[in-house]
Amino acid sequence: MARLAGVSRATVSYVLNNADAVRISEPTRRRVREAARELGYVPHAAARSLRAGHSRMVLMPAPAFPVGPVYSQFINDLQVALGRLDYTVVQYGTVGVHDDEAARAWAELRPVAVLVPGSGLGPRGVAVLKRSGARAVVTLGPETVEGAHALLMDHDVVGHSAGAHLFDQGRRRIGVVVPREPGLEAFSAPRLAGVRAALRGTGATVTELPLAHDEGAAARLAARWCELGLDAVFTYNDEYAMLLMRALQDAGVRVPEETAVVGADNLMLGRLLRPRLTTVHLDLPSGAELAALVDRAVRDPAAAPEAHKVMGASVIRRESG
Amino acid sequence: MARLAGVSRATVSYVLNNADAVRISEPTRRRVREAARELGYVPHAAARSLRAGHSRMVLMPAPAFPVGPVYSQFINDLQVALGRLDYTVVQYGTVGVHDDEAARAWAELRPVAVLVPGSGLGPRGVAVLKRSGARAVVTLGPETVEGAHALLMDHDVVGHSAGAHLFDQGRRRIGVVVPREPGLEAFSAPRLAGVRAALRGTGATVTELPLAHDEGAAARLAARWCELGLDAVFTYNDEYAMLLMRALQDAGVRVPEETAVVGADNLMLGRLLRPRLTTVHLDLPSGAELAALVDRAVRDPAAAPEAHKVMGASVIRRESG
DNA sequence: TTGAAAGCGATACCAA
DNA sequence: TTGGTATCGCTTTCAA
C-alpha cells in the first residue's frame, strides 16, 4: 500500500495497529496516517487472517424463512453482545444447501466460531468445522450434537406448558395446529410432541391440525370444527392463533366457552385480540449469555462441550383460555 | 494440505477446481479427492480470494431492528437469486457503527458487491468501498448516492397513496402515526412526507402522531382522540394499525364511521381484523431483478450507475377506510 | 502429466 | 527508530 508514503510496509503495519512493541516517531506516524487517509486505505481482512491464522468472525447461517420479532431481537442482542467482545458476526446465506455441504461452505471462511440454530448440523459437519479451525461450534436446537456445545432449546416445553395449562382448565379434547409452511417443522414438531407428553396417560386426546397460514384454510378448518369435537386448541404460535380464532368466531364458535385457544410467543398482537389471547411466553437466553458462552469456548477450545437447557416457557393467562 | 497424498499442491488445486487447462490422470484425481475427503480438507477462502484478487461475496449490513415478513422475504429471494448466479450473500452485523466507519469495516472483507438498504451510506463511504475493490455498490433507499447504483425505494409513495385515498374518501383531517421506535425513521419520515405531499394545497390537514408500539401509549392517544378531531388516520403500517384501531374501538370511537384507518404492508393480520383493514400494498422489486442488476454491475463496473424507481404502492381497500 | 516457484497483503521477527 | 524478509494457503505460469 502506501509505501509511497515514504516508509516500508512494516512501518505502516506498526502504525495502523498501534503496535506497542516497537516505537515509531510521531512525524512518521502522522505521515503514515495521512497517506492512509488520502489513499482510502483499508486493511485486507483476508490477508490479515491468513497471516494471523485465525479471525474474529462468528458465523451464523441466515434463517431461510420469515422470522418473527422474537428471533430478530435475539439475533440482534447477540450481535451487539459479541460485538462488545470484539467479534464480528456474519450471517451466511446458505440457500438450499444442507448438512455437510453447508458445513464445508462455512468452513471455507475459517470462522473462529459457528452458531447453528435448528438441527441442520450433524457430527460430521461439526468435525469439518473444527478441523478447519473453528474453535467453537454451538448448536441452538433441540438436541446435542457430538463435539459441539449446545444451547438446548427444545420447543417441547412450549407445547408442554400449553398442554398442561389446558388440562388444568378442564379441557380434554385438545387440537394442536401444525403449520403447513415449510421450514417450521423444526419448531412445530416439538411443540406438538410437548403437548402429547403433557397429556400422556391423562385420558385427554390430542388431535393434530395441519393448517396453512391463509384465511381460506382457516375457514375450512373452522367449518368442520363441530365434527372435530374439540374443546381446546394450541395454535403453534400467536399468529396462527389470530388466524384460527378469527375463523372460529366467524364460524360461530364461542371462544373460550366452547373452545379455548392458546397461542405462543407472547406477541403484542395477542393482547389486542378479543378475547385477549392466552399465550406461552418463551424465555430465551440473553444475547449476552450466549456471547459469553462463545467467548469461553473460543478461549478454551479443548474444554468439553457444554450443554445447557436454556429455554423456559410459561403460560400467560388472558381471556381466550 | 494433503500433499501427503503424494502429489504437489498444484495438482491438488487443479483437481479440486476441475481445471480444464491441464489434464490430470484419473488415478491421481481419485487419490487427491480421497485424501481431501479423509483429511476433511476445505479450501481457505481468504487465501483463495487473496490470490485471485477478488471474491464472489455480496455483502449486506444486517438490519438493526426487528424486520417484518415483507423484508424477510425480500432478503431471502435475493439470497436465492444471487446464489443462482454463484454469489455468496453475507449479512454483516454492524452494531452501532455508522457511515464511513461501517463502510471501512465492510471494505475490509473485500466484497465484490455491497447492497445497502436505507440511507446510512454517503458518497465517501461509496468511494471507500469502490477503491477497495467493490465492483458494485447498490443502495436501496430514498435517494441516489454519488457513485452508487440505486434502487430508489422512496416510502414517500406509500404515504402518498394513503393520503390520496383518504382524501378521495372525503376525509379532511388526517392523522399520521409515526413510530417512536428507533431505527424506523428511515421509513416513517418519508411515509409522513408522502401524506403531506398528497394533501398539499387541498386544504386538508395533516397531524403527526408519535406512537410507541405498546398498549398504554395507544390508549393514551385514543383517549384524546375527540380533542384531536381527526376523521382519518394513516398508521405507518398494519401493526400500528392494529394497535391503534384496538385502542380506538376500546375508547368508543367507531371505525370507519368516525375515523377511517389505513395501514400499510398488506400483512395477513389486516384481513383478520374487524373491520377488515384497508392497507397500502408495497411492490418491491423481485430478488431476481436485483440480483440481475448486481450481476450486470459486477460485470461492467465502469458503466454509469443506474438508478431505478422500484417501489410501487397501491391501496387495497377493505372495510376500515 | 506433474512439480517448482512466484506472488496476493499483512504481520512479526531480526538486523541495521 | 526503521527496513528487509519469511510466512500464511492458494492459484497460476513455466519448466521438466
XYZ file of C-alpha atoms (C1' of nucleotides) in Angstrom:
674
model
C 0.000 0.000 0.000
C 1.144 3.429 0.895
C 4.834 2.741 0.990
C 4.600 5.577 -1.448
C 4.273 7.470 1.795
C 7.997 7.013 2.069
C 8.157 4.173 4.578
C 8.133 0.406 4.500
C 5.020 -1.636 4.818
C 6.215 -2.958 8.105
C 6.116 0.550 9.465
C 2.662 1.008 8.094
C 1.538 -2.106 9.869
C 3.055 -0.921 13.137
C 1.430 2.454 12.959
C -2.025 1.309 11.978
C -2.093 -1.394 14.622
C -0.726 0.865 17.324
C 1.938 -1.722 17.992
C 3.478 -1.003 21.369
C 6.348 -3.437 20.902
C 8.121 -1.004 18.643
C 8.198 2.735 18.852
C 7.686 4.868 15.838
C 8.424 8.551 15.767
C 5.494 10.866 15.862
C 6.235 12.521 12.491
C 6.352 9.132 10.815
C 3.101 8.092 12.398
C 1.480 11.217 11.088
C 2.845 10.715 7.604
C 1.560 7.169 7.516
C -1.862 8.023 8.841
C -2.264 10.861 6.395
C -1.238 8.726 3.473
C -3.678 6.050 4.596
C -6.490 8.527 4.765
C -5.708 10.060 1.412
C -5.467 6.769 -0.370
C -8.570 5.478 1.361
C -6.504 2.591 2.622
C -8.391 -0.223 4.286
C -6.568 -3.301 5.544
C -7.350 -6.552 3.808
C -9.132 -8.857 6.234
C -8.302 -11.961 4.217
C -4.585 -11.220 4.182
C -4.620 -10.407 7.842
C -6.397 -13.535 8.956
C -4.343 -15.624 6.588
C -1.217 -14.389 8.259
C -2.650 -14.474 11.746
C -4.014 -17.951 11.311
C -7.351 -17.010 12.815
C -10.112 -14.450 12.594
C -12.698 -12.963 14.932
C -15.568 -13.935 12.708
C -18.567 -15.644 14.228
C -20.652 -17.237 11.545
C -24.339 -17.991 11.644
C -26.441 -19.310 8.816
C -29.042 -16.782 7.774
C -32.521 -18.099 8.528
C -34.284 -19.397 5.447
C -37.789 -18.449 6.490
C -39.501 -15.229 7.550
C -38.550 -14.779 11.113
C -40.584 -13.213 13.904
C -39.720 -10.391 16.239
C -38.609 -12.766 18.983
C -35.867 -14.318 16.905
C -34.957 -10.990 15.303
C -34.418 -9.486 18.680
C -32.389 -12.446 19.814
C -30.036 -12.223 16.839
C -29.702 -8.546 17.355
C -28.813 -8.778 21.015
C -26.360 -11.466 20.177
C -24.677 -9.337 17.559
C -24.363 -6.462 19.956
C -23.036 -8.658 22.733
C -20.489 -10.366 20.511
C -19.543 -7.005 19.048
C -18.671 -5.864 22.543
C -16.305 -8.799 22.830
C -14.764 -7.702 19.553
C -16.192 -10.458 17.417
C -17.752 -9.812 14.059
C -20.994 -11.595 13.389
C -21.690 -12.669 9.874
C -24.882 -14.285 8.667
C -24.099 -16.557 5.800
C -26.771 -17.015 3.185
C -26.868 -20.727 2.701
C -29.569 -21.145 0.154
C -30.715 -24.697 -0.242
C -27.502 -26.305 0.835
C -27.618 -28.739 3.710
C -25.642 -30.601 6.260
C -22.064 -31.374 5.376
C -22.132 -29.298 2.260
C -23.202 -26.267 4.252
C -20.584 -27.006 6.881
C -17.910 -27.062 4.208
C -19.115 -23.782 2.749
C -18.946 -22.209 6.192
C -15.573 -23.748 6.899
C -14.113 -22.044 3.841
C -14.419 -18.747 5.657
C -12.465 -20.099 8.633
C -14.701 -18.538 11.267
C -13.492 -18.666 14.831
C -16.919 -19.800 15.941
C -20.075 -21.076 14.318
C -23.568 -20.779 15.763
C -26.156 -23.002 14.203
C -29.835 -22.690 15.042
C -32.011 -25.672 14.364
C -30.935 -29.186 13.708
C -29.297 -28.924 10.311
C -25.836 -29.837 11.512
C -24.628 -33.323 12.239
C -21.489 -34.645 13.952
C -19.709 -34.826 10.610
C -20.395 -31.176 9.956
C -19.111 -30.280 13.389
C -15.956 -32.253 12.729
C -15.363 -30.487 9.431
C -15.730 -27.118 11.100
C -13.431 -27.935 13.966
C -10.785 -29.426 11.748
C -10.823 -26.269 9.690
C -10.080 -24.168 12.712
C -13.384 -23.240 14.285
C -12.639 -23.021 17.969
C -16.280 -23.174 18.968
C -19.295 -24.747 17.384
C -22.544 -24.064 19.184
C -25.856 -25.522 18.200
C -29.110 -23.897 19.209
C -31.571 -26.675 18.850
C -33.476 -29.499 20.376
C -30.601 -31.888 20.910
C -26.883 -32.056 21.484
C -24.593 -32.813 18.594
C -21.406 -34.759 19.117
C -18.497 -32.399 19.566
C -20.465 -29.183 19.692
C -21.603 -27.024 22.537
C -25.345 -26.945 22.798
C -27.903 -24.462 23.875
C -30.764 -26.837 24.195
C -33.812 -25.028 23.053
C -36.346 -27.740 22.934
C -39.657 -26.309 21.895
C -41.088 -29.296 23.605
C -41.530 -27.209 26.752
C -43.738 -24.758 24.920
C -46.201 -27.427 23.964
C -45.857 -28.985 27.362
C -46.835 -25.765 29.128
C -49.760 -25.233 26.837
C -50.982 -28.794 27.195
C -50.671 -28.808 30.965
C -52.429 -25.475 31.212
C -55.337 -26.576 29.075
C -55.663 -29.792 31.034
C -55.724 -27.813 34.277
C -58.503 -25.731 32.829
C -60.512 -28.889 32.403
C -60.053 -29.282 28.677
C -59.829 -32.859 27.483
C -60.065 -32.886 23.703
C -57.217 -30.789 22.528
C -56.291 -29.805 18.973
C -52.782 -28.734 18.016
C -52.214 -26.588 14.969
C -49.222 -27.603 12.883
C -48.211 -25.076 10.232
C -48.000 -26.380 6.706
C -45.377 -23.785 5.849
C -42.053 -25.446 5.132
C -39.137 -24.640 7.403
C -41.258 -24.548 10.517
C -41.277 -28.270 11.277
C -38.230 -27.803 13.443
C -40.385 -25.823 15.829
C -43.809 -27.265 15.268
C -42.945 -30.907 15.703
C -41.503 -30.490 19.210
C -44.324 -28.205 20.231
C -46.776 -30.873 19.204
C -44.755 -33.542 20.944
C -44.733 -31.431 24.080
C -48.498 -31.301 24.190
C -48.645 -35.043 23.713
C -46.174 -35.563 26.509
C -48.075 -33.324 28.886
C -51.281 -35.252 28.329
C -49.915 -38.769 28.172
C -51.775 -41.025 30.472
C -54.424 -38.479 31.392
C -57.043 -39.767 29.014
C -57.169 -36.443 27.190
C -56.894 -36.668 23.399
C -54.573 -34.760 21.103
C -55.568 -34.040 17.520
C -53.039 -32.774 15.005
C -54.416 -29.974 12.823
C -52.301 -29.104 9.785
C -53.021 -25.527 8.772
C -51.626 -23.167 6.165
C -51.322 -19.546 7.105
C -54.155 -18.229 4.995
C -57.757 -17.359 5.530
C -59.241 -19.995 3.303
C -57.504 -22.826 5.076
C -58.552 -21.457 8.440
C -62.153 -21.132 7.340
C -62.197 -24.724 6.101
C -60.775 -25.930 9.365
C -63.318 -23.907 11.329
C -66.139 -25.275 9.196
C -65.525 -28.792 10.422
C -64.928 -27.727 13.992
C -68.104 -29.265 15.421
C -67.385 -32.549 13.797
C -63.873 -32.476 15.314
C -65.440 -32.074 18.728
C -62.501 -30.269 20.297
C -62.780 -28.145 23.401
C -59.375 -26.507 23.136
C -56.666 -25.743 20.636
C -52.990 -24.878 20.900
C -52.168 -22.956 17.785
C -48.378 -23.248 17.461
C -47.946 -19.504 17.871
C -49.860 -16.256 18.268
C -50.148 -15.585 14.563
C -51.814 -18.873 13.857
C -53.917 -18.223 16.938
C -55.166 -14.986 15.471
C -55.886 -16.684 12.167
C -57.762 -19.583 13.672
C -59.558 -17.611 16.346
C -60.900 -15.244 13.733
C -62.106 -18.163 11.631
C -63.700 -19.853 14.634
C -65.511 -16.695 15.638
C -66.709 -16.149 12.076
C -67.993 -19.713 12.121
C -69.917 -19.035 15.311
C -67.722 -20.971 17.675
C -67.500 -19.176 21.016
C -64.041 -18.624 22.471
C -63.259 -19.606 25.151
C -66.642 -21.074 26.173
C -66.808 -23.763 23.514
C -63.165 -23.861 22.580
C -60.173 -22.482 24.422
C -57.378 -21.027 22.302
C -53.763 -20.812 23.407
C -51.001 -19.323 21.295
C -47.282 -18.933 21.839
C -44.525 -16.343 21.600
C -46.345 -13.651 23.548
C -46.560 -11.223 20.675
C -48.105 -7.826 21.109
C -50.968 -8.817 18.858
C -52.241 -11.333 21.375
C -53.104 -8.564 23.778
C -55.017 -6.776 21.085
C -57.287 -9.643 20.204
C -60.710 -10.073 21.752
C -60.884 -12.192 23.735
C -57.320 -11.415 24.736
C -55.107 -14.295 23.801
C -53.688 -16.675 26.343
C -50.187 -17.467 25.225
C -46.981 -19.255 26.109
C -44.108 -16.917 26.754
C -40.654 -18.127 25.792
C -37.607 -17.363 27.858
C -34.673 -17.360 25.522
C -31.144 -16.927 26.768
C -29.977 -13.351 26.560
C -27.585 -12.405 23.809
C -25.008 -11.596 26.434
C -25.144 -15.076 27.944
C -24.698 -16.743 24.607
C -21.916 -14.358 23.710
C -20.174 -15.240 26.943
C -20.505 -18.936 26.193
C -18.996 -18.414 22.758
C -16.152 -16.414 24.180
C -15.384 -19.019 26.788
C -15.413 -21.744 24.190
C -13.118 -19.794 21.913
C -10.650 -19.157 24.680
C -10.597 -22.772 25.739
C -11.436 -24.926 22.749
C -10.182 -28.040 24.459
C -12.838 -27.911 27.145
C -15.588 -30.454 26.986
C -18.640 -29.208 25.125
C -21.196 -27.697 27.445
C -24.882 -28.364 27.071
C -27.360 -26.039 28.702
C -31.086 -26.248 28.755
C -31.909 -22.670 28.107
C -35.481 -22.435 27.090
C -38.116 -21.692 29.628
C -41.804 -21.449 28.884
C -44.590 -20.022 30.986
C -48.250 -19.566 30.278
C -49.557 -16.037 30.273
C -53.182 -16.437 31.039
C -55.508 -13.969 29.418
C -59.050 -14.470 28.208
C -59.023 -16.952 25.370
C -58.277 -19.971 27.501
C -2.606 -29.746 2.825
C -2.806 -33.243 1.551
C 0.402 -33.236 -0.374
C 0.789 -36.093 1.976
C -1.416 -37.680 -0.621
C 1.701 -37.999 -2.674
C 1.288 -35.101 -5.079
C 2.121 -31.416 -5.155
C -0.286 -28.754 -4.013
C -0.558 -27.525 -7.580
C -2.054 -30.820 -8.547
C -4.447 -30.617 -5.657
C -5.605 -27.229 -6.796
C -6.120 -28.476 -10.326
C -8.152 -31.425 -9.250
C -10.368 -29.666 -6.773
C -11.104 -26.815 -9.154
C -11.685 -29.121 -12.101
C -9.157 -27.121 -14.062
C -9.593 -27.887 -17.736
C -6.395 -26.138 -18.795
C -4.297 -29.009 -17.601
C -5.035 -32.676 -17.673
C -4.571 -34.836 -14.669
C -4.674 -38.583 -14.827
C -7.741 -40.238 -13.423
C -5.895 -42.257 -10.772
C -4.265 -39.078 -9.475
C -7.607 -37.282 -9.329
C -9.018 -40.106 -7.310
C -6.099 -40.141 -4.929
C -6.416 -36.414 -4.373
C -10.137 -36.481 -3.836
C -9.911 -39.336 -1.411
C -7.193 -37.674 0.576
C -9.232 -34.488 0.677
C -12.222 -36.329 2.000
C -10.267 -38.231 4.597
C -8.492 -35.188 5.904
C -11.675 -33.140 5.821
C -9.869 -30.671 3.648
C -11.703 -27.439 2.912
C -10.059 -24.730 0.837
C -9.270 -21.490 2.563
C -11.495 -18.770 1.113
C -9.247 -15.990 2.324
C -6.160 -17.417 0.680
C -8.054 -18.065 -2.490
C -9.512 -14.608 -2.830
C -6.233 -13.076 -1.788
C -4.540 -14.790 -4.631
C -7.374 -14.296 -7.092
C -7.682 -10.641 -6.219
C -11.439 -10.852 -5.949
C -14.225 -12.791 -4.312
C -17.851 -13.630 -5.044
C -19.074 -12.218 -1.781
C -22.018 -9.862 -1.782
C -22.212 -8.015 1.480
C -25.267 -6.532 3.109
C -25.461 -4.957 6.517
C -27.710 -6.964 8.815
C -30.776 -4.940 9.747
C -30.559 -3.450 13.219
C -34.254 -3.642 14.029
C -36.850 -6.386 14.058
C -37.827 -6.796 10.497
C -41.217 -7.783 9.111
C -42.149 -10.606 6.813
C -42.032 -8.360 3.753
C -38.384 -7.510 4.169
C -37.513 -11.019 5.330
C -38.963 -12.438 2.185
C -37.164 -9.907 0.062
C -33.781 -10.739 1.569
C -34.489 -14.370 1.155
C -35.415 -14.159 -2.500
C -32.373 -12.068 -3.072
C -30.125 -14.621 -1.457
C -31.567 -17.374 -3.563
C -31.304 -15.352 -6.760
C -27.724 -14.311 -6.105
C -26.891 -17.851 -5.089
C -28.042 -18.996 -8.508
C -25.558 -16.587 -10.046
C -22.895 -18.122 -7.853
C -22.544 -15.253 -5.438
C -22.412 -15.726 -1.714
C -24.523 -13.362 0.321
C -23.244 -12.355 3.675
C -25.054 -10.188 6.178
C -22.587 -8.272 8.202
C -23.555 -7.413 11.762
C -22.656 -3.791 12.026
C -23.660 -2.946 15.552
C -23.775 0.744 16.195
C -21.187 1.725 13.647
C -22.160 4.269 11.072
C -21.299 5.822 7.767
C -17.668 5.793 6.813
C -16.677 3.643 9.691
C -19.148 0.997 8.604
C -18.007 1.318 5.031
C -14.430 0.697 6.090
C -15.437 -2.333 8.132
C -17.229 -3.741 5.119
C -14.371 -2.886 2.808
C -12.018 -4.996 4.894
C -13.780 -8.077 3.615
C -13.238 -7.001 0.004
C -16.724 -7.960 -1.157
C -17.337 -7.900 -4.882
C -20.589 -6.045 -4.280
C -22.271 -4.240 -1.430
C -26.008 -3.746 -1.021
C -27.031 -1.118 1.456
C -30.651 -0.651 2.479
C -31.593 2.669 3.963
C -29.664 5.861 3.821
C -26.718 5.108 6.020
C -24.121 5.356 3.289
C -22.728 8.584 1.885
C -20.583 9.314 -1.180
C -17.434 8.969 0.879
C -18.452 5.508 2.013
C -19.160 4.540 -1.573
C -15.749 5.799 -2.605
C -14.039 3.783 0.115
C -15.823 0.651 -0.996
C -15.046 1.122 -4.653
C -11.420 1.923 -4.053
C -11.098 -1.229 -2.046
C -12.320 -3.306 -4.934
C -16.084 -3.468 -4.695
C -17.236 -3.651 -8.277
C -20.797 -2.711 -7.440
C -22.320 -0.648 -4.693
C -26.103 -0.579 -4.708
C -28.179 1.485 -2.349
C -31.770 0.591 -1.580
C -33.136 3.779 -0.245
C -34.912 7.024 -0.821
C -32.237 8.794 -2.809
C -29.297 8.235 -5.093
C -25.809 8.358 -3.676
C -22.948 9.647 -5.775
C -21.128 6.785 -7.426
C -23.527 4.036 -6.416
C -26.281 2.287 -8.236
C -29.625 2.984 -6.700
C -32.823 1.131 -6.287
C -34.961 4.048 -5.323
C -37.384 2.838 -2.756
C -38.934 6.007 -1.577
C -41.536 5.208 1.003
C -42.982 8.526 0.039
C -45.281 6.749 -2.389
C -46.769 4.695 0.418
C -47.867 7.777 2.296
C -48.893 9.401 -0.926
C -51.234 6.561 -1.840
C -52.741 6.533 1.611
C -53.215 10.285 1.707
C -54.767 10.444 -1.739
C -57.061 7.555 -0.934
C -58.287 9.109 2.282
C -58.852 12.428 0.567
C -60.863 10.685 -2.149
C -62.972 9.147 0.578
C -63.841 12.630 1.750
C -61.552 12.694 4.775
C -60.032 16.063 5.526
C -58.419 15.944 8.968
C -55.837 13.235 8.689
C -53.568 11.883 11.401
C -50.339 10.075 10.603
C -48.827 7.695 13.122
C -45.074 7.964 13.438
C -43.457 5.121 15.404
C -41.305 6.174 18.309
C -39.211 3.062 17.933
C -35.695 3.959 16.875
C -34.477 2.712 13.528
C -37.790 3.213 11.822
C -37.404 6.897 10.967
C -35.934 5.925 7.631
C -39.331 4.566 6.686
C -41.692 6.647 8.758
C -40.418 10.072 7.762
C -40.945 9.551 4.027
C -44.318 7.937 4.615
C -45.375 11.011 6.549
C -43.925 13.309 3.926
C -45.842 11.398 1.258
C -49.124 12.029 3.010
C -48.264 15.704 3.296
C -47.390 15.860 -0.377
C -50.613 14.196 -1.408
C -52.682 16.692 0.523
C -50.717 19.853 -0.174
C -52.964 22.596 -1.395
C -56.166 20.676 -0.791
C -56.983 22.357 2.484
C -56.894 19.029 4.300
C -54.791 18.974 7.466
C -52.106 16.500 8.442
C -51.367 15.811 12.100
C -48.273 13.904 13.152
C -48.961 11.343 15.867
C -45.891 9.896 17.563
C -46.747 6.480 18.974
C -44.797 3.764 20.697
C -45.739 0.193 19.920
C -47.407 -0.603 23.197
C -50.917 -0.681 24.520
C -50.560 2.080 27.054
C -49.361 4.586 24.531
C -52.128 3.642 22.154
C -54.754 4.004 24.881
C -53.465 7.446 25.783
C -53.570 8.531 22.190
C -57.089 7.183 21.801
C -58.185 8.978 24.963
C -57.530 12.349 23.406
C -58.943 11.389 20.044
C -62.028 13.630 20.239
C -59.928 16.590 21.140
C -57.703 15.879 18.143
C -60.746 15.995 15.932
C -59.392 13.704 13.234
C -61.570 11.856 10.752
C -58.865 9.556 9.426
C -55.501 8.105 10.333
C -52.714 6.504 8.370
C -50.908 4.282 10.804
C -47.466 3.768 9.264
C -48.076 0.070 8.888
C -50.555 -2.690 9.635
C -49.161 -3.496 13.039
C -49.562 0.018 14.310
C -52.971 -0.005 12.659
C -53.978 -2.992 14.708
C -52.670 -1.373 17.852
C -54.393 1.927 17.302
C -57.619 0.528 15.936
C -57.983 -1.642 19.005
C -57.402 1.349 21.254
C -59.847 3.484 19.317
C -62.528 0.830 19.466
C -61.945 0.349 23.179
C -62.336 4.105 23.585
C -65.649 4.017 21.754
C -64.503 5.581 18.511
C -66.297 3.956 15.603
C -64.158 2.780 12.687
C -64.587 3.723 9.916
C -67.647 5.901 10.565
C -65.948 8.433 12.812
C -62.371 7.712 11.881
C -61.006 5.848 8.895
C -57.904 3.739 9.484
C -55.407 2.832 6.782
C -52.360 0.692 7.366
C -49.538 -0.418 5.135
C -47.604 -3.555 4.142
C -50.646 -5.702 3.464
C -49.947 -8.191 6.200
C -52.170 -11.157 6.764
C -53.345 -9.716 10.048
C -55.107 -6.839 8.316
C -57.566 -9.259 6.791
C -58.275 -10.751 10.165
C -59.191 -7.515 11.873
C -62.765 -6.313 12.152
C -63.421 -4.074 10.381
C -61.042 -5.517 7.827
C -58.089 -3.239 7.423
C -57.626 -1.062 4.387
C -53.932 -1.069 3.632
C -51.261 0.066 1.214
C -49.600 -2.782 -0.595
C -45.935 -2.362 -1.490
C -44.494 -3.621 -4.735
C -40.861 -4.364 -4.084
C -38.536 -5.427 -6.848
C -38.133 -9.171 -7.050
C -34.958 -10.705 -5.726
C -34.169 -11.903 -9.233
C -34.296 -8.387 -10.664
C -31.994 -7.019 -8.037
C -29.663 -9.961 -8.450
C -29.529 -9.289 -12.171
C -28.701 -5.654 -11.547
C -25.889 -6.638 -9.223
C -24.527 -9.105 -11.717
C -24.574 -6.567 -14.520
C -22.822 -4.029 -12.357
C -20.172 -6.520 -11.341
C -19.512 -7.498 -14.928
C -19.225 -3.930 -16.067
C -18.108 -1.802 -13.149
C -17.205 1.068 -15.446
C -20.802 1.606 -16.519
C -22.577 4.651 -15.199
C -24.564 3.947 -12.052
C -28.150 3.103 -12.776
C -30.996 4.486 -10.738
C -34.354 2.788 -10.854
C -37.519 3.755 -9.136
C -38.660 0.393 -7.973
C -41.291 0.856 -5.360
C -44.899 0.809 -6.270
C -47.733 1.288 -3.827
C -51.396 0.580 -4.230
C -54.274 0.845 -1.838
C -56.130 -2.340 -1.001
C -59.497 -1.150 0.064
C -61.206 -3.173 2.732
C -63.546 -2.007 5.464
C -61.637 0.266 7.786
C -61.370 3.170 5.396
C 1.191 -35.337 -16.658
C 3.335 -33.224 -12.734
C 6.424 -30.173 -9.890
C 8.767 -25.836 -8.641
C 8.185 -21.221 -7.629
C 6.220 -16.514 -7.699
C 3.013 -13.645 -5.632
C -1.572 -11.862 -3.423
C -1.456 -8.316 1.518
C -0.466 -8.144 6.203
C 2.403 -9.271 10.288
C 6.379 -10.213 13.231
C 10.919 -11.283 13.828
C 15.650 -9.878 13.264
C 19.090 -6.885 11.667
C 20.637 -2.361 10.769
C 13.517 4.016 15.172
C 13.087 1.719 10.841
C 13.625 -1.711 6.807
C 14.185 -6.377 4.992
C 12.172 -10.744 4.806
C 9.778 -15.147 5.806
C 5.304 -16.666 6.292
C 0.120 -17.878 5.997
C -2.797 -21.125 1.812
C -3.859 -20.926 -2.625
C -3.629 -20.230 -7.851
C -1.116 -19.991 -11.972
C 2.737 -19.746 -15.065
C 6.671 -22.016 -16.611
C 9.727 -25.975 -16.825
C 10.668 -30.609 -16.620
